[in-house]
PDB file of C-alpha atoms in Angstrom:
ATOM      1  CA  MET A 795       0.023   0.007   0.030  1.00 49.00           C
ATOM      2  CA  THR A 796       1.423   3.373  -0.952  1.00 54.00           C
ATOM      3  CA  ALA A 797       1.009   6.637   1.080  1.00 51.00           C
ATOM      4  CA  PRO A 798      -1.607   9.136   0.191  1.00 62.00           C
ATOM      5  CA  ALA A 799      -0.235  11.834  -2.156  1.00 82.00           C
ATOM      6  CA  PRO A 800       0.768  14.576   0.057  1.00 88.00           C
ATOM      7  CA  MET A 801       0.925  17.443  -2.646  1.00 92.00           C
ATOM      8  CA  LEU A 802      -2.535  18.839  -1.714  1.00 94.00           C
ATOM      9  CA  PRO A 803      -2.269  18.422   2.065  1.00 95.00           C
ATOM     10  CA  ALA A 804       1.198  20.092   1.854  1.00 96.00           C
ATOM     11  CA  GLN A 805      -0.074  22.997  -0.160  1.00 96.00           C
ATOM     12  CA  THR A 806      -3.122  23.352   2.224  1.00 95.00           C
ATOM     13  CA  ALA A 807      -0.901  23.367   5.284  1.00 97.00           C
ATOM     14  CA  VAL A 808       1.493  25.992   3.767  1.00 98.00           C
ATOM     15  CA  TYR A 809      -1.472  28.130   2.889  1.00 98.00           C
ATOM     16  CA  ALA A 810      -2.971  27.943   6.262  1.00 97.00           C
ATOM     17  CA  ARG A 811       0.544  28.683   7.912  1.00 98.00           C
ATOM     18  CA  LEU A 812       0.953  31.674   5.702  1.00 98.00           C
ATOM     19  CA  THR A 813      -2.401  33.150   5.888  1.00 98.00           C
ATOM     20  CA  GLY A 814      -2.451  32.578   9.619  1.00 98.00           C
ATOM     21  CA  ASP A 815       0.351  34.990  10.333  1.00 98.00           C
ATOM     22  CA  ALA A 816      -0.440  38.418  11.273  1.00 98.00           C
ATOM     23  CA  THR A 817       3.159  39.706  10.452  1.00 98.00           C
ATOM     24  CA  LEU A 818       2.949  38.303   6.937  1.00 98.00           C
ATOM     25  CA  ALA A 819      -0.510  39.580   6.414  1.00 98.00           C
ATOM     26  CA  GLY A 820       0.665  43.163   7.332  1.00 98.00           C
ATOM     27  CA  MET A 821       3.287  42.828   4.573  1.00 98.00           C
ATOM     28  CA  VAL A 822       1.332  41.479   1.576  1.00 98.00           C
ATOM     29  CA  SER A 823      -2.093  42.005  -0.015  1.00 98.00           C
ATOM     30  CA  GLY A 824      -2.680  38.287   0.174  1.00 98.00           C
ATOM     31  CA  VAL A 825      -1.466  34.665  -0.299  1.00 98.00           C
ATOM     32  CA  TYR A 826      -2.943  33.111  -3.448  1.00 98.00           C
ATOM     33  CA  ASP A 827      -3.125  29.792  -5.389  1.00 94.00           C
ATOM     34  CA  TYR A 828      -4.963  31.608  -8.155  1.00 94.00           C
ATOM     35  CA  VAL A 829      -4.192  35.288  -8.550  1.00 95.00           C
ATOM     36  CA  PRO A 830      -6.991  37.714  -9.365  1.00 93.00           C
ATOM     37  CA  GLU A 831      -6.256  40.137 -12.209  1.00 92.00           C
ATOM     38  CA  ASP A 832      -6.731  43.286 -10.025  1.00 94.00           C
ATOM     39  CA  VAL A 833      -4.461  42.048  -6.992  1.00 96.00           C
ATOM     40  CA  ALA A 834      -2.467  44.794  -5.240  1.00 97.00           C
ATOM     41  CA  TYR A 835       1.365  44.204  -5.024  1.00 96.00           C
ATOM     42  CA  PRO A 836       3.147  42.866  -3.009  1.00 98.00           C
ATOM     43  CA  PHE A 837       1.668  39.364  -2.793  1.00 98.00           C
ATOM     44  CA  VAL A 838       2.599  35.735  -2.477  1.00 98.00           C
ATOM     45  CA  VAL A 839       1.655  32.926  -4.818  1.00 98.00           C
ATOM     46  CA  ILE A 840       1.745  29.265  -3.936  1.00 98.00           C
ATOM     47  CA  GLY A 841       3.078  27.812  -7.185  1.00 96.00           C
ATOM     48  CA  GLU A 842       4.493  24.595  -8.649  1.00 97.00           C
ATOM     49  CA  ALA A 843       5.068  21.485  -6.770  1.00 96.00           C
ATOM     50  CA  THR A 844       6.953  18.262  -7.170  1.00 96.00           C
ATOM     51  CA  GLU A 845       6.624  14.979  -5.379  1.00 95.00           C
ATOM     52  CA  VAL A 846       8.992  12.032  -5.130  1.00 94.00           C
ATOM     53  CA  PRO A 847       9.003   8.656  -3.190  1.00 90.00           C
ATOM     54  CA  ASP A 848      10.898   8.713   0.171  1.00 88.00           C
ATOM     55  CA  ASN A 849      10.366   5.055   1.307  1.00 87.00           C
ATOM     56  CA  ARG A 850      12.106   3.225   3.815  1.00 83.00           C
ATOM     57  CA  HIS A 851      12.059  -0.628   4.806  1.00 82.00           C
ATOM     58  CA  GLY A 852       8.595  -1.232   5.926  1.00 82.00           C
ATOM     59  CA  GLY A 853       7.159   2.272   5.288  1.00 83.00           C
ATOM     60  CA  PHE A 854       6.167   4.696   2.584  1.00 89.00           C
ATOM     61  CA  GLY A 855       7.050   8.458   2.471  1.00 92.00           C
ATOM     62  CA  ARG A 856       7.342  11.254   0.111  1.00 93.00           C
ATOM     63  CA  GLU A 857       9.151  14.441  -0.387  1.00 96.00           C
ATOM     64  CA  THR A 858       6.988  17.334  -1.635  1.00 97.00           C
ATOM     65  CA  VAL A 859       8.865  20.467  -2.919  1.00 98.00           C
ATOM     66  CA  ILE A 860       6.707  23.497  -2.985  1.00 98.00           C
ATOM     67  CA  THR A 861       7.683  26.576  -4.915  1.00 98.00           C
ATOM     68  CA  LEU A 862       6.436  29.894  -3.575  1.00 98.00           C
ATOM     69  CA  HIS A 863       6.529  33.298  -5.519  1.00 98.00           C
ATOM     70  CA  VAL A 864       6.678  36.766  -3.951  1.00 98.00           C
ATOM     71  CA  TRP A 865       5.859  39.603  -6.292  1.00 97.00           C
ATOM     72  CA  SER A 866       6.590  43.267  -5.653  1.00 97.00           C
ATOM     73  CA  ARG A 867       6.770  46.560  -7.349  1.00 95.00           C
ATOM     74  CA  TYR A 868       9.228  48.109  -4.799  1.00 95.00           C
ATOM     75  CA  GLN A 869      12.178  49.734  -6.305  1.00 92.00           C
ATOM     76  CA  GLY A 870      14.800  47.124  -5.612  1.00 93.00           C
ATOM     77  CA  TYR A 871      14.389  43.675  -3.686  1.00 97.00           C
ATOM     78  CA  ARG A 872      14.271  44.804  -0.168  1.00 97.00           C
ATOM     79  CA  GLN A 873      10.541  44.448   0.213  1.00 98.00           C
ATOM     80  CA  ALA A 874      10.570  40.945  -1.506  1.00 98.00           C
ATOM     81  CA  LEU A 875      13.397  39.746   0.514  1.00 98.00           C
ATOM     82  CA  ARG A 876      11.775  40.935   3.879  1.00 98.00           C
ATOM     83  CA  ILE A 877       8.519  39.095   2.814  1.00 98.00           C
ATOM     84  CA  GLY A 878      10.617  35.995   1.933  1.00 98.00           C
ATOM     85  CA  ALA A 879      12.367  36.128   5.154  1.00 98.00           C
ATOM     86  CA  GLN A 880       9.119  35.964   7.080  1.00 98.00           C
ATOM     87  CA  VAL A 881       7.782  33.006   4.812  1.00 98.00           C
ATOM     88  CA  THR A 882      11.051  31.228   5.624  1.00 98.00           C
ATOM     89  CA  ALA A 883      10.704  31.921   9.371  1.00 98.00           C
ATOM     90  CA  LEU A 884       7.137  30.368   9.203  1.00 98.00           C
ATOM     91  CA  LEU A 885       8.147  27.404   7.176  1.00 98.00           C
ATOM     92  CA  ASP A 886      11.816  26.405   7.768  1.00 98.00           C
ATOM     93  CA  HIS A 887      12.108  23.626  10.294  1.00 98.00           C
ATOM     94  CA  GLN A 888       8.494  24.229  11.460  1.00 98.00           C
ATOM     95  CA  PRO A 889       5.919  21.397  11.890  1.00 97.00           C
ATOM     96  CA  LEU A 890       2.972  21.208   9.548  1.00 97.00           C
ATOM     97  CA  THR A 891      -0.294  19.523  10.205  1.00 94.00           C
ATOM     98  CA  LEU A 892      -1.170  17.169   7.246  1.00 94.00           C
ATOM     99  CA  PRO A 893      -4.210  15.041   7.819  1.00 90.00           C
ATOM    100  CA  GLY A 894      -3.602  11.395   7.146  1.00 89.00           C
ATOM    101  CA  LEU A 895       0.266  11.814   7.054  1.00 92.00           C
ATOM    102  CA  VAL A 896       2.983  12.149   9.598  1.00 93.00           C
ATOM    103  CA  TRP A 897       4.966  15.300   9.135  1.00 95.00           C
ATOM    104  CA  ILE A 898       8.847  14.707   9.331  1.00 96.00           C
ATOM    105  CA  ALA A 899      10.508  17.837   8.148  1.00 97.00           C
ATOM    106  CA  THR A 900      10.067  21.193   6.336  1.00 98.00           C
ATOM    107  CA  ARG A 901      13.371  22.651   4.936  1.00 98.00           C
ATOM    108  CA  PHE A 902      14.210  25.788   3.146  1.00 98.00           C
ATOM    109  CA  GLU A 903      15.910  24.770  -0.098  1.00 98.00           C
ATOM    110  CA  PHE A 904      16.319  27.575  -2.416  1.00 96.00           C
ATOM    111  CA  SER A 905      15.699  31.228  -3.237  1.00 98.00           C
ATOM    112  CA  GLN A 906      16.272  33.426  -6.461  1.00 98.00           C
ATOM    113  CA  THR A 907      15.657  37.066  -7.104  1.00 97.00           C
ATOM    114  CA  LEU A 908      14.445  38.021 -10.523  1.00 95.00           C
ATOM    115  CA  THR A 909      13.272  41.241 -12.409  1.00 94.00           C
ATOM    116  CA  ASP A 910      10.539  41.168 -14.870  1.00 87.00           C
ATOM    117  CA  PRO A 911      12.251  42.438 -18.089  1.00 81.00           C
ATOM    118  CA  GLU A 912       8.846  43.462 -19.668  1.00 79.00           C
ATOM    119  CA  PRO A 913       8.493  47.284 -19.874  1.00 77.00           C
ATOM    120  CA  PRO A 914       8.298  49.113 -17.488  1.00 80.00           C
ATOM    121  CA  GLY A 915      10.576  46.510 -15.723  1.00 83.00           C
ATOM    122  CA  ASP A 916       9.177  47.470 -12.291  1.00 89.00           C
ATOM    123  CA  ILE A 917       8.302  44.137 -11.084  1.00 95.00           C
ATOM    124  CA  ARG A 918      10.532  42.193  -8.626  1.00 96.00           C
ATOM    125  CA  HIS A 919      10.024  38.383  -8.217  1.00 96.00           C
ATOM    126  CA  LEU A 920      11.427  36.228  -5.370  1.00 98.00           C
ATOM    127  CA  VAL A 921      11.277  32.336  -5.878  1.00 98.00           C
ATOM    128  CA  LEU A 922      11.354  30.379  -2.861  1.00 98.00           C
ATOM    129  CA  ARG A 923      11.376  26.502  -2.527  1.00 98.00           C
ATOM    130  CA  TYR A 924      10.586  24.387   0.525  1.00 98.00           C
ATOM    131  CA  ARG A 925      10.955  20.545   0.859  1.00 98.00           C
ATOM    132  CA  VAL A 926       8.197  18.875   2.993  1.00 97.00           C
ATOM    133  CA  VAL A 927       8.959  15.345   4.031  1.00 96.00           C
ATOM    134  CA  THR A 928       6.158  13.038   5.063  1.00 94.00           C
ATOM    135  CA  GLU A 929       5.507   9.395   5.725  1.00 92.00           C
ATOM    136  CA  GLN A 930       2.439   7.045   6.029  1.00 89.00           C
ATOM    137  CA  PRO A 931       1.281   6.612   9.656  1.00 87.00           C
TER     138      PRO A 931
END
């Protein structure tokens, strides 16, 4: 028997953690899975995810890597990096509740700053990745 796919429970737990934090709420207009057209900057998007097996003898597990995106129109990266630091404080090595699964670890994995090259070139983008390790109870 294989473990239930944790991609949706992991995304749901990350969304709950981010939207439940008053400090982050004061920094962004929202946290989105689907971004409305008229959303105000800055905001966070729960983006792409990958999932691979992380089995052991006698047990089933998964590693889910979730990509988050911070979008900002601030001149420079300061605003996006501060938001990213708060997101990392909320997720890195912090337990998540995932129904039907045992949480093992959440680890910060990667970040990258990008500038939207399209005119007027005023959009800053911070990409963040986190690895969520789970196993079947």
